[in-house]
PDB file of C-alpha atoms in Angstrom:
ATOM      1  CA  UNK B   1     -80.945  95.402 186.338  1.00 63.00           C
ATOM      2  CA  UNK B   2     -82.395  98.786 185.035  1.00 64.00           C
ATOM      3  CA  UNK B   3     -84.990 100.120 183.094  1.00 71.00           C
ATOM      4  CA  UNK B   4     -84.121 100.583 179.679  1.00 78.00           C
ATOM      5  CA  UNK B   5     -86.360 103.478 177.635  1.00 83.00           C
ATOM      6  CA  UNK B   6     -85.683 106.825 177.084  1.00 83.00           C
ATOM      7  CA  UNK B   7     -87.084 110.017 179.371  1.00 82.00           C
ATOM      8  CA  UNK B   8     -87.142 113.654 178.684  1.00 82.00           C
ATOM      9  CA  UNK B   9     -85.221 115.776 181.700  1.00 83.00           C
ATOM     10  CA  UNK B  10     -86.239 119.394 182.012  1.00 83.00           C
ATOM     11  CA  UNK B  11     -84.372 122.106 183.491  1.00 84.00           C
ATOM     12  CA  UNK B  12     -86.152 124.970 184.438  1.00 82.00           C
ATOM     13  CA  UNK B  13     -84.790 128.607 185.461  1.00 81.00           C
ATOM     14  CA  UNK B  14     -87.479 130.581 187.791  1.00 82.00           C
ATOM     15  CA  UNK B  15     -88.550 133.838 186.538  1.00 83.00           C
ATOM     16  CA  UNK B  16     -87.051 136.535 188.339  1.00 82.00           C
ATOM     17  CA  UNK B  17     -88.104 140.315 188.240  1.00 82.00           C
ATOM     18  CA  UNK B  18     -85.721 141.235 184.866  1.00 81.00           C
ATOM     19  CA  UNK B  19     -85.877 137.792 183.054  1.00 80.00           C
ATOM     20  CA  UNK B  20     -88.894 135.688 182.068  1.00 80.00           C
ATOM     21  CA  UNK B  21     -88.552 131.525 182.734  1.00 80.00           C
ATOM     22  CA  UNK B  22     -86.692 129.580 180.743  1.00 78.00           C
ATOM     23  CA  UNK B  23     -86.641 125.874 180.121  1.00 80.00           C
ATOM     24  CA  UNK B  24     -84.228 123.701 178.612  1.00 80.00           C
ATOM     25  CA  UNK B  25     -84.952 119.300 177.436  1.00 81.00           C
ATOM     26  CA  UNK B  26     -82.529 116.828 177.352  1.00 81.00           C
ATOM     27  CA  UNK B  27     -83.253 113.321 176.489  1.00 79.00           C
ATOM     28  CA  UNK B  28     -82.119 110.545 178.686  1.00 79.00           C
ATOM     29  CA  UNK B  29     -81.300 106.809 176.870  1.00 78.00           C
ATOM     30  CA  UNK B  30     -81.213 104.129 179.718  1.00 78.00           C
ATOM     31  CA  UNK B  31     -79.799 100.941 177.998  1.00 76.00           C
ATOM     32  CA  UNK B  32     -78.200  98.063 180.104  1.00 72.00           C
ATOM     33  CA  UNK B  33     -77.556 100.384 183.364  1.00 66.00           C
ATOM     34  CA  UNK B  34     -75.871 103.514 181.086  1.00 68.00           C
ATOM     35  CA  UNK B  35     -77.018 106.560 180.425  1.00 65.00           C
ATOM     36  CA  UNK B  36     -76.828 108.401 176.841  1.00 66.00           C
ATOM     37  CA  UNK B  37     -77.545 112.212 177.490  1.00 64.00           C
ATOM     38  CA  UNK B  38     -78.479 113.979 174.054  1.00 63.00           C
ATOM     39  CA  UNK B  39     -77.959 117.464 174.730  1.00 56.00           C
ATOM     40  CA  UNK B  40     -75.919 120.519 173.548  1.00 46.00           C
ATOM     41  CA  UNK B  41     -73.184 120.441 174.181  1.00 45.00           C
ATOM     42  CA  UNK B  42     -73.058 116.771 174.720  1.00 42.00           C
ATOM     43  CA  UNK B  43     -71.836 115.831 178.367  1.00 45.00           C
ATOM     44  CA  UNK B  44     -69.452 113.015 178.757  1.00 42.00           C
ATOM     45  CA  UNK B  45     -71.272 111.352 181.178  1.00 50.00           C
ATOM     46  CA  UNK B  46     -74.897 111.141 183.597  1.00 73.00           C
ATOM     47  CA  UNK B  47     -73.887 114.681 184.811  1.00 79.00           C
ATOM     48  CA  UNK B  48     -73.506 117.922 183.544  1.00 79.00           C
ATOM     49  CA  UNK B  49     -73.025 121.479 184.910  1.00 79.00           C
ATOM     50  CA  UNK B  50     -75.485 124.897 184.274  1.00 79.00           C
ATOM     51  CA  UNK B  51     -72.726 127.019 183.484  1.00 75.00           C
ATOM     52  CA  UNK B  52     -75.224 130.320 182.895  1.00 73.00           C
ATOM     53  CA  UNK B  53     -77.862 131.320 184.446  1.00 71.00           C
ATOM     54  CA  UNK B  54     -77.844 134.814 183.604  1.00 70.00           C
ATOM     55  CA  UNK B  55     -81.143 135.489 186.067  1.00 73.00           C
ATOM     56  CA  UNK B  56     -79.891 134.416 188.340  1.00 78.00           C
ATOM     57  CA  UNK B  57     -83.542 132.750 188.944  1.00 78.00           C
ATOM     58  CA  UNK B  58     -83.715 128.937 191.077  1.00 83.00           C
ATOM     59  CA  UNK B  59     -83.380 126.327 189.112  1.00 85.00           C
ATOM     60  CA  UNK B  60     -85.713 123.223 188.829  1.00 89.00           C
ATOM     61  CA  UNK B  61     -85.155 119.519 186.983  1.00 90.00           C
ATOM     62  CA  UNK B  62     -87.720 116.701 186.209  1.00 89.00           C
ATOM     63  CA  UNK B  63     -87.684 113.924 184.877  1.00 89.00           C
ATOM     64  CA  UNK B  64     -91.017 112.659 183.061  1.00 89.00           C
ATOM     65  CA  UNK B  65     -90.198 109.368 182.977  1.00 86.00           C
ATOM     66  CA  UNK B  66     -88.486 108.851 186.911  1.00 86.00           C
ATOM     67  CA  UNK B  67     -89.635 104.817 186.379  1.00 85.00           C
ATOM     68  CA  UNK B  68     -86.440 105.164 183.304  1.00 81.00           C
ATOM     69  CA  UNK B  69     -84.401 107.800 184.512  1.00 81.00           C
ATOM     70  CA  UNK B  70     -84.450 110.332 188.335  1.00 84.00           C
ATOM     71  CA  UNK B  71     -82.939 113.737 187.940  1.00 87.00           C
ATOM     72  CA  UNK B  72     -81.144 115.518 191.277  1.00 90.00           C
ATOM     73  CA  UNK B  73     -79.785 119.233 191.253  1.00 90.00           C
ATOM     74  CA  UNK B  74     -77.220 119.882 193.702  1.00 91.00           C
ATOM     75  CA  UNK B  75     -75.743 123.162 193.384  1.00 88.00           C
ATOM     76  CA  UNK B  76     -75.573 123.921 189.667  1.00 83.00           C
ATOM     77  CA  UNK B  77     -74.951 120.193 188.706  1.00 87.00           C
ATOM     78  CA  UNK B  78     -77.658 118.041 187.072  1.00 86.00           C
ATOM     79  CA  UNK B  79     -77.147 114.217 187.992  1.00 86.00           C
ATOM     80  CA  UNK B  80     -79.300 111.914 185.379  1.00 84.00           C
ATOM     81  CA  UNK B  81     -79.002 108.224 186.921  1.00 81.00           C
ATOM     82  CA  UNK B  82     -80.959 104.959 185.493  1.00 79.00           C
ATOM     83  CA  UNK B  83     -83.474 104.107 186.891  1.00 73.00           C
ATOM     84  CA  UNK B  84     -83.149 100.086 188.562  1.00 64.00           C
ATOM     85  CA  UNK B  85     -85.820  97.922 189.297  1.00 57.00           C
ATOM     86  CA  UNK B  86     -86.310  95.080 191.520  1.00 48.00           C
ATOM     87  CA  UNK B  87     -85.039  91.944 188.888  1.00 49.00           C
ATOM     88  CA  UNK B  88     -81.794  90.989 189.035  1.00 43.00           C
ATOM     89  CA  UNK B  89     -79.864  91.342 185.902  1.00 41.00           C
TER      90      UNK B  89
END
């Protein structure tokens, strides 16, 4: 089974030489292995693209609560998954 709760994901742009950091939340629902993402706009599903990043600047993600929910960037695509634990469910 997973871990149901809710964690706070954080993208991050790094500050580059013309544009300060910025730092957008999102917050993660885990309930029964699904994932609610409450964000604007909302995404359909655990995934969602950074369609502008005007600096240009790398971009980070973190999750504060990775026992709930882990957070991977792969290119400009932010993957939120549950997180499981070891019962069976």
């Amino acid at each position: 089974g997973t871990t149901a709760g809710k964690a706070m994901i954080t993208v991050t742009t790094k500050e580059t030489i013309n544009y300060t950091s910025k730092t957008a939340t999102y917050e993660a629902t885990v309930k029964n292995g699904s994932i609610d993402l409450r964000v604007t706009p909302y995404p359909n599903s655990g995934s969602f693209e950074i369609t502008n990043n005007a600096s240009g600047g790398e971009l980070t993600v973190n999750s504060d609560a990775p026992n709930i929910a882990t957070v991977s960037l792969d290119g400009n695509t932010v993957t939120v998954k549950p997180r499981y634990n070891s019962r069976k469910g």
